[in-house]
Amino acid sequence: MERLNNMKKNSFDIIVPCYNTNIIFFRRCVNSVISQNYENYRLIIVNDGSKDFTIDDYVKELNNPHILYIRTPNRGSGAARNTGLENLVSDYFMFLDSDDELVSNCLEEINLFINDNNPQIIQFGFYSISPSSKTTHVGSKHSLNKEDILNYDNEIARNWINSSVWNKCFCSKTFSKFRFSPNLTLGEDRVFLLNVFLDDSFSGLKLLNKPLYCYYINENSLSRTLNNKSISKILYYFSEFLSIINRHQSERELNIYLSSLCEDILNITNYYIVSNKTARLSKNKSLVSFIENKCIVNIVSISNTTNLNFKQRIAWFLFKKHLFLIYYLIFIVLKNLKNKLF
């Protein structure tokens, strides 16, 4: 008890961008913060031009001194998060999606961890929650330095260290200068983190291996739905990503995200083959346009298969060689046949 009393009570800014969020989910999100068993925080809610005033009315009704509420014209979640970053005053900052929530002792646990470890960035565990399941995700390591992260091929590192900001807490003194790419609507977390990890000020992160965040899976999100509009957004993300690599004059760091980039490319390939009902390039103009895209050509030319599993390596080889009829037979026809038989 004496240790707790003498411990520094670090301050936290929690940035929540929102746009037309279901009020039930939004209430759950906000309540998870204002009911924390820790008082030294500020909740920065940035309303990115929601079409009605339901959220405005709810926040006004709360009249909570811990809440800074900002309404802006609709510019996208990246710009909304940047507005939050421009209003930081606390020792540490975090991001919370408006349809997710924090566990009740999240801030207390993070503060204890900060006092014991003095981290630049903390990554904490989380629950992923769908209508039918709840899965716990925690790490097995205690820290990762810069070199660990840039070369780490563990699946949790690829999927959760390098691709999400909401399971992290950042030291404001070091990282408040970073901003999201306002024009990105897909992959903005990955691009933000890549800029952080490649910066000279970054030395490593500490892992707090307890689930402190509830991530609710949206089966209809852009990242889970492929169509021509979402594919154009993916290509824009690829372009932004490659520009960062070029600025740092190093292709090695591309391998951080190689697995997810290749999976995205292969998923889009499947989409074009299935939606056009042909693997013949002469009849599949969408697929031709995709594989000839400058970003795709660039990724293919500098990629390697170090982080891919055996099946992905076969698929990637067939993609690079444009052997789409064989690709179709192996990865689509046989898969559909197996599903019917079993």
CSV table of C-alpha atoms in Angstrom, one decimal:
chain,number,residue,atom,x,y,z
A,1,MET,CA,0.0,0.0,0.0
A,2,GLU,CA,2.9,2.4,0.8
A,3,ARG,CA,4.4,1.7,-2.6
A,4,LEU,CA,1.1,2.6,-4.3
A,5,ASN,CA,0.8,5.8,-2.3
A,6,ASN,CA,4.4,6.9,-3.2
A,7,MET,CA,4.0,6.0,-6.9
A,8,LYS,CA,3.8,8.7,-9.5
A,9,LYS,CA,0.3,9.2,-10.9
A,10,ASN,CA,1.1,9.7,-14.6
A,11,SER,CA,-1.4,11.6,-16.6
A,12,PHE,CA,-3.0,10.0,-19.7
A,13,ASP,CA,-4.8,11.5,-22.8
A,14,ILE,CA,-7.1,9.0,-24.4
A,15,ILE,CA,-8.0,10.0,-28.0
A,16,VAL,CA,-11.4,8.7,-29.4
A,17,PRO,CA,-12.3,9.7,-32.9
A,18,CYS,CA,-15.9,9.1,-33.8
A,19,TYR,CA,-18.1,9.4,-36.9
A,20,ASN,CA,-21.8,8.3,-36.9
A,21,THR,CA,-21.0,5.7,-34.2
A,22,ASN,CA,-23.9,3.7,-32.9
A,23,ILE,CA,-24.8,5.5,-29.7
A,24,ILE,CA,-25.1,2.2,-27.7
A,25,PHE,CA,-21.5,1.4,-28.7
A,26,PHE,CA,-20.3,4.9,-28.0
A,27,ARG,CA,-21.9,5.0,-24.5
A,28,ARG,CA,-20.1,1.7,-23.8
A,29,CYS,CA,-16.8,3.1,-25.0
A,30,VAL,CA,-17.0,6.4,-23.0
A,31,ASN,CA,-18.3,4.7,-19.9
A,32,SER,CA,-15.3,2.3,-19.9
A,33,VAL,CA,-13.1,5.3,-19.6
A,34,ILE,CA,-15.0,7.5,-17.1
A,35,SER,CA,-15.6,4.5,-14.8
A,36,GLN,CA,-11.8,3.7,-14.6
A,37,ASN,CA,-10.5,3.2,-11.1
A,38,TYR,CA,-7.9,5.9,-11.9
A,39,GLU,CA,-8.5,9.6,-12.0
A,40,ASN,CA,-5.5,11.3,-13.7
A,41,TYR,CA,-6.7,11.1,-17.3
A,42,ARG,CA,-8.4,13.2,-20.0
A,43,LEU,CA,-10.7,11.8,-22.6
A,44,ILE,CA,-10.3,13.6,-25.9
A,45,ILE,CA,-13.3,12.9,-28.1
A,46,VAL,CA,-13.1,14.2,-31.7
A,47,ASN,CA,-16.4,14.1,-33.5
A,48,ASP,CA,-15.4,13.9,-37.2
A,49,GLY,CA,-18.6,15.6,-38.5
A,50,SER,CA,-21.2,13.0,-37.5
A,51,LYS,CA,-24.5,13.6,-39.4
A,52,ASP,CA,-26.7,14.0,-36.4
A,53,PHE,CA,-26.1,15.4,-32.9
A,54,THR,CA,-26.8,12.3,-30.8
A,55,ILE,CA,-23.2,12.0,-29.6
A,56,ASP,CA,-23.0,15.8,-29.0
A,57,ASP,CA,-26.1,15.6,-26.8
A,58,TYR,CA,-24.8,12.6,-24.9
A,59,VAL,CA,-21.4,14.2,-24.1
A,60,LYS,CA,-23.2,17.5,-23.1
A,61,GLU,CA,-25.5,15.5,-20.8
A,62,LEU,CA,-22.4,13.8,-19.1
A,63,ASN,CA,-20.9,17.2,-18.3
A,64,ASN,CA,-17.7,15.4,-17.2
A,65,PRO,CA,-14.6,17.6,-16.4
A,66,HIS,CA,-12.3,14.8,-17.7
A,67,ILE,CA,-13.8,15.1,-21.2
A,68,LEU,CA,-12.5,17.5,-23.9
A,69,TYR,CA,-15.0,17.4,-26.8
A,70,ILE,CA,-14.1,18.7,-30.2
A,71,ARG,CA,-16.4,18.7,-33.3
A,72,THR,CA,-14.8,19.1,-36.7
A,73,PRO,CA,-15.9,18.8,-40.3
A,74,ASN,CA,-15.7,15.3,-41.7
A,75,ARG,CA,-12.1,14.7,-42.8
A,76,GLY,CA,-11.5,11.0,-41.9
A,77,SER,CA,-10.3,9.2,-38.8
A,78,GLY,CA,-6.6,10.0,-39.4
A,79,ALA,CA,-7.3,13.8,-39.4
A,80,ALA,CA,-9.6,13.3,-36.3
A,81,ARG,CA,-6.7,11.5,-34.5
A,82,ASN,CA,-4.4,14.3,-35.5
A,83,THR,CA,-6.7,16.8,-33.9
A,84,GLY,CA,-6.4,14.8,-30.7
A,85,LEU,CA,-2.6,14.7,-31.0
A,86,GLU,CA,-2.6,18.5,-31.4
A,87,ASN,CA,-4.4,18.8,-28.0
A,88,LEU,CA,-2.1,16.6,-25.9
A,89,VAL,CA,-1.2,17.8,-22.4
A,90,SER,CA,-0.6,14.5,-20.5
A,91,ASP,CA,2.5,12.4,-19.9
A,92,TYR,CA,1.2,9.5,-22.1
A,93,PHE,CA,-1.4,9.1,-24.8
A,94,MET,CA,-3.5,6.3,-26.1
A,95,PHE,CA,-6.1,5.6,-28.9
A,96,LEU,CA,-9.5,4.1,-28.3
A,97,ASP,CA,-11.9,3.3,-31.1
A,98,SER,CA,-15.4,4.5,-30.5
A,99,ASP,CA,-17.0,1.1,-30.7
A,100,ASP,CA,-14.4,-0.6,-28.4
A,101,GLU,CA,-13.7,-0.3,-24.7
A,102,LEU,CA,-11.1,-0.4,-22.0
A,103,VAL,CA,-11.2,-2.9,-19.1
A,104,SER,CA,-11.9,-1.3,-15.8
A,105,ASN,CA,-8.4,-1.3,-14.4
A,106,CYS,CA,-6.6,-0.4,-17.7
A,107,LEU,CA,-5.1,2.9,-16.6
A,108,GLU,CA,-4.1,1.7,-13.2
A,109,GLU,CA,-2.3,-1.3,-14.6
A,110,ILE,CA,-0.5,0.9,-17.2
A,111,ASN,CA,0.6,3.4,-14.6
A,112,LEU,CA,2.0,0.6,-12.4
A,113,PHE,CA,3.9,-0.7,-15.4
A,114,ILE,CA,5.3,2.7,-16.2
A,115,ASN,CA,6.6,3.2,-12.7
A,116,ASP,CA,8.3,-0.1,-12.8
A,117,ASN,CA,9.7,0.0,-16.4
A,118,ASN,CA,9.9,3.6,-17.6
A,119,PRO,CA,8.9,2.6,-21.2
A,120,GLN,CA,8.8,4.6,-24.4
A,121,ILE,CA,5.9,2.6,-25.7
A,122,ILE,CA,3.8,0.0,-23.9
A,123,GLN,CA,2.0,-2.7,-25.8
A,124,PHE,CA,-0.8,-4.4,-23.7
A,125,GLY,CA,-2.9,-7.5,-24.3
A,126,PHE,CA,-6.5,-7.4,-25.4
A,127,TYR,CA,-9.6,-9.4,-26.0
A,128,SER,CA,-11.0,-9.8,-29.5
A,129,ILE,CA,-14.7,-10.2,-29.3
A,130,SER,CA,-17.2,-11.3,-32.0
A,131,PRO,CA,-20.8,-12.3,-31.7
A,132,SER,CA,-19.8,-15.9,-31.2
A,133,SER,CA,-16.4,-15.8,-29.4
A,134,LYS,CA,-14.0,-14.0,-27.1
A,135,THR,CA,-10.3,-14.6,-27.5
A,136,THR,CA,-7.5,-13.4,-25.3
A,137,HIS,CA,-4.3,-12.1,-26.9
A,138,VAL,CA,-1.2,-11.5,-24.8
A,139,GLY,CA,2.5,-11.6,-25.6
A,140,SER,CA,5.1,-14.0,-24.2
A,141,LYS,CA,8.0,-11.5,-24.2
A,142,HIS,CA,8.7,-8.6,-21.9
A,143,SER,CA,10.4,-6.2,-24.2
A,144,LEU,CA,11.4,-5.7,-27.9
A,145,ASN,CA,14.1,-3.3,-29.0
A,146,LYS,CA,14.1,-1.6,-32.4
A,147,GLU,CA,16.0,-4.4,-34.1
A,148,ASP,CA,13.7,-7.0,-32.6
A,149,ILE,CA,10.6,-5.3,-34.1
A,150,LEU,CA,12.1,-4.6,-37.6
A,151,ASN,CA,13.2,-8.3,-37.9
A,152,TYR,CA,10.5,-10.0,-35.8
A,153,ASP,CA,8.7,-12.7,-37.7
A,154,ASN,CA,6.4,-14.0,-34.9
A,155,GLU,CA,2.7,-13.8,-36.0
A,156,ILE,CA,1.6,-11.7,-33.0
A,157,ALA,CA,4.4,-9.2,-33.7
A,158,ARG,CA,3.4,-9.0,-37.4
A,159,ASN,CA,-0.3,-8.7,-36.7
A,160,TRP,CA,-0.5,-6.7,-33.5
A,161,ILE,CA,2.8,-4.9,-32.9
A,162,ASN,CA,3.1,-3.4,-36.4
A,163,SER,CA,-0.6,-3.0,-37.4
A,164,SER,CA,-2.5,-1.5,-34.5
A,165,VAL,CA,-2.2,1.7,-32.3
A,166,TRP,CA,-5.2,1.0,-30.0
A,167,ASN,CA,-3.2,-1.7,-28.0
A,168,LYS,CA,-0.4,0.8,-27.2
A,169,CYS,CA,0.4,3.6,-24.9
A,170,PHE,CA,2.9,6.2,-26.0
A,171,CYS,CA,5.2,8.6,-24.1
A,172,SER,CA,4.0,12.1,-25.1
A,173,LYS,CA,7.4,13.7,-24.8
A,174,THR,CA,8.9,11.5,-27.5
A,175,PHE,CA,6.0,10.7,-29.8
A,176,SER,CA,3.5,13.6,-29.7
A,177,LYS,CA,5.2,15.0,-32.9
A,178,PHE,CA,4.0,12.1,-35.1
A,179,ARG,CA,0.8,12.4,-37.2
A,180,PHE,CA,-1.4,10.1,-39.2
A,181,SER,CA,-1.7,10.4,-43.0
A,182,PRO,CA,-5.0,12.2,-43.3
A,183,ASN,CA,-5.8,10.8,-46.8
A,184,LEU,CA,-5.5,7.2,-45.8
A,185,THR,CA,-8.7,5.3,-45.0
A,186,LEU,CA,-7.0,1.9,-44.8
A,187,GLY,CA,-3.7,0.9,-43.2
A,188,GLU,CA,-3.3,4.2,-41.4
A,189,ASP,CA,-2.2,2.5,-38.1
A,190,ARG,CA,0.5,0.6,-39.9
A,191,VAL,CA,1.9,3.7,-41.7
A,192,PHE,CA,1.8,5.7,-38.4
A,193,LEU,CA,3.7,2.9,-36.6
A,194,LEU,CA,6.2,2.4,-39.4
A,195,ASN,CA,7.1,6.1,-39.1
A,196,VAL,CA,7.5,5.7,-35.3
A,197,PHE,CA,9.6,2.5,-35.5
A,198,LEU,CA,12.0,3.9,-38.1
A,199,ASP,CA,12.5,7.2,-36.3
A,200,ASP,CA,15.8,7.8,-34.5
A,201,SER,CA,14.0,8.6,-31.3
A,202,PHE,CA,12.5,5.1,-31.0
A,203,SER,CA,14.6,2.5,-29.2
A,204,GLY,CA,12.0,-0.2,-28.3
A,205,LEU,CA,8.7,-1.1,-26.5
A,206,LYS,CA,7.7,-3.0,-23.4
A,207,LEU,CA,5.0,-5.6,-23.3
A,208,LEU,CA,2.4,-5.5,-20.6
A,209,ASN,CA,1.1,-9.1,-20.9
A,210,LYS,CA,-2.4,-8.5,-19.5
A,211,PRO,CA,-5.6,-8.0,-21.6
A,212,LEU,CA,-6.6,-4.4,-21.0
A,213,TYR,CA,-8.6,-3.6,-24.2
A,214,CYS,CA,-11.8,-5.0,-25.7
A,215,TYR,CA,-11.6,-5.0,-29.5
A,216,TYR,CA,-15.0,-5.7,-31.1
A,217,ILE,CA,-14.7,-7.4,-34.5
A,218,ASN,CA,-16.8,-5.7,-37.2
A,219,GLU,CA,-17.4,-8.3,-39.9
A,220,ASN,CA,-18.5,-5.6,-42.4
A,221,SER,CA,-15.5,-3.4,-42.0
A,222,LEU,CA,-13.6,-2.2,-45.0
A,223,SER,CA,-10.6,-4.4,-44.2
A,224,ARG,CA,-12.9,-7.4,-44.4
A,225,THR,CA,-14.8,-6.5,-47.5
A,226,LEU,CA,-13.3,-6.5,-51.0
A,227,ASN,CA,-14.7,-4.5,-53.8
A,228,ASN,CA,-13.3,-2.1,-56.4
A,229,LYS,CA,-13.6,0.9,-54.0
A,230,SER,CA,-11.8,-0.9,-51.1
A,231,ILE,CA,-9.1,-2.2,-53.5
A,232,SER,CA,-8.3,1.4,-54.6
A,233,LYS,CA,-7.9,2.3,-50.9
A,234,ILE,CA,-5.5,-0.7,-50.4
A,235,LEU,CA,-3.5,0.5,-53.4
A,236,TYR,CA,-3.3,4.0,-52.0
A,237,TYR,CA,-2.1,2.5,-48.7
A,238,PHE,CA,0.6,0.5,-50.6
A,239,SER,CA,1.7,3.7,-52.3
A,240,GLU,CA,2.0,5.6,-48.9
A,241,PHE,CA,3.9,2.6,-47.4
A,242,LEU,CA,6.4,2.4,-50.2
A,243,SER,CA,7.0,6.2,-50.1
A,244,ILE,CA,8.1,5.8,-46.4
A,245,ILE,CA,10.5,3.0,-47.3
A,246,ASN,CA,12.0,5.1,-50.1
A,247,ARG,CA,12.4,8.1,-47.8
A,248,HIS,CA,14.4,6.0,-45.5
A,249,GLN,CA,16.4,4.6,-48.5
A,250,SER,CA,15.9,1.0,-47.2
A,251,GLU,CA,14.0,-1.8,-48.7
A,252,ARG,CA,14.8,-4.1,-45.7
A,253,GLU,CA,12.0,-2.7,-43.6
A,254,LEU,CA,9.4,-3.7,-46.1
A,255,ASN,CA,9.7,-7.3,-44.7
A,256,ILE,CA,8.1,-6.0,-41.4
A,257,TYR,CA,4.8,-6.1,-43.3
A,258,LEU,CA,5.6,-8.5,-46.1
A,259,SER,CA,3.2,-11.1,-44.9
A,260,SER,CA,0.2,-8.8,-44.6
A,261,LEU,CA,1.1,-7.1,-47.9
A,262,CYS,CA,1.3,-10.4,-49.7
A,263,GLU,CA,-1.9,-11.7,-48.2
A,264,ASP,CA,-3.7,-8.5,-49.3
A,265,ILE,CA,-2.4,-9.0,-52.8
A,266,LEU,CA,-3.4,-12.6,-52.9
A,267,ASN,CA,-6.8,-11.9,-51.5
A,268,ILE,CA,-7.4,-9.3,-54.2
A,269,THR,CA,-6.2,-11.7,-56.8
A,270,ASN,CA,-8.8,-14.3,-55.6
A,271,TYR,CA,-11.5,-11.5,-55.7
A,272,TYR,CA,-10.7,-10.6,-59.3
A,273,ILE,CA,-10.7,-14.2,-60.4
A,274,VAL,CA,-13.9,-15.2,-58.6
A,275,SER,CA,-15.8,-12.0,-59.5
A,276,ASN,CA,-14.9,-12.1,-63.2
A,277,LYS,CA,-15.3,-15.9,-63.2
A,278,THR,CA,-12.1,-16.4,-65.2
A,279,ALA,CA,-8.4,-16.9,-64.6
A,280,ARG,CA,-7.5,-16.0,-68.2
A,281,LEU,CA,-5.7,-12.7,-68.3
A,282,SER,CA,-7.0,-12.0,-71.8
A,283,LYS,CA,-10.5,-11.9,-70.4
A,284,ASN,CA,-9.8,-10.5,-66.9
A,285,LYS,CA,-9.1,-6.8,-67.4
A,286,SER,CA,-9.5,-6.0,-63.7
A,287,LEU,CA,-6.8,-8.5,-62.8
A,288,VAL,CA,-4.5,-7.2,-65.6
A,289,SER,CA,-4.9,-3.6,-64.3
A,290,PHE,CA,-4.2,-4.7,-60.8
A,291,ILE,CA,-1.0,-6.7,-61.5
A,292,GLU,CA,0.3,-3.9,-63.8
A,293,ASN,CA,-0.2,-1.3,-61.0
A,294,LYS,CA,3.1,0.5,-60.2
A,295,CYS,CA,2.8,-0.3,-56.5
A,296,ILE,CA,2.2,-4.0,-57.1
A,297,VAL,CA,5.1,-4.2,-59.6
A,298,ASN,CA,7.3,-2.5,-57.0
A,299,ILE,CA,6.3,-4.9,-54.2
A,300,VAL,CA,6.8,-7.9,-56.4
A,301,SER,CA,10.3,-6.8,-57.4
A,302,ILE,CA,11.6,-6.2,-53.9
A,303,SER,CA,9.8,-8.9,-51.9
A,304,ASN,CA,11.0,-12.2,-50.6
A,305,THR,CA,9.2,-15.1,-49.0
A,306,THR,CA,11.0,-15.3,-45.6
A,307,ASN,CA,7.8,-14.7,-43.6
A,308,LEU,CA,5.4,-16.7,-45.7
A,309,ASN,CA,4.1,-20.2,-45.0
A,310,PHE,CA,4.4,-23.0,-47.5
A,311,LYS,CA,1.0,-22.5,-49.1
A,312,GLN,CA,1.5,-18.7,-49.3
A,313,ARG,CA,4.9,-19.2,-51.0
A,314,ILE,CA,3.3,-21.4,-53.7
A,315,ALA,CA,0.6,-18.8,-54.3
A,316,TRP,CA,3.1,-16.0,-54.4
A,317,PHE,CA,5.3,-17.8,-56.9
A,318,LEU,CA,2.3,-18.4,-59.2
A,319,PHE,CA,1.3,-14.8,-58.8
A,320,LYS,CA,4.8,-13.5,-59.7
A,321,LYS,CA,4.8,-15.8,-62.8
A,322,HIS,CA,1.2,-14.9,-63.8
A,323,LEU,CA,0.3,-18.5,-63.7
A,324,PHE,CA,-3.3,-17.7,-62.8
A,325,LEU,CA,-5.0,-20.8,-64.3
A,326,ILE,CA,-2.9,-23.0,-62.1
A,327,TYR,CA,-3.5,-20.6,-59.2
A,328,TYR,CA,-7.2,-20.8,-59.8
A,329,LEU,CA,-7.2,-24.6,-59.9
A,330,ILE,CA,-5.2,-25.0,-56.7
A,331,PHE,CA,-6.5,-22.2,-54.5
A,332,ILE,CA,-10.1,-21.7,-55.6
A,333,VAL,CA,-11.4,-24.9,-57.3
A,334,LEU,CA,-9.8,-27.4,-55.0
A,335,LYS,CA,-10.8,-25.3,-51.9
A,336,ASN,CA,-14.4,-25.1,-53.1
A,337,LEU,CA,-14.4,-28.8,-53.8
A,338,LYS,CA,-13.0,-29.6,-50.3
A,339,ASN,CA,-15.7,-27.5,-48.7
A,340,LYS,CA,-18.4,-29.3,-50.6
A,341,LEU,CA,-17.0,-32.8,-49.7
A,342,PHE,CA,-16.3,-32.1,-46.1
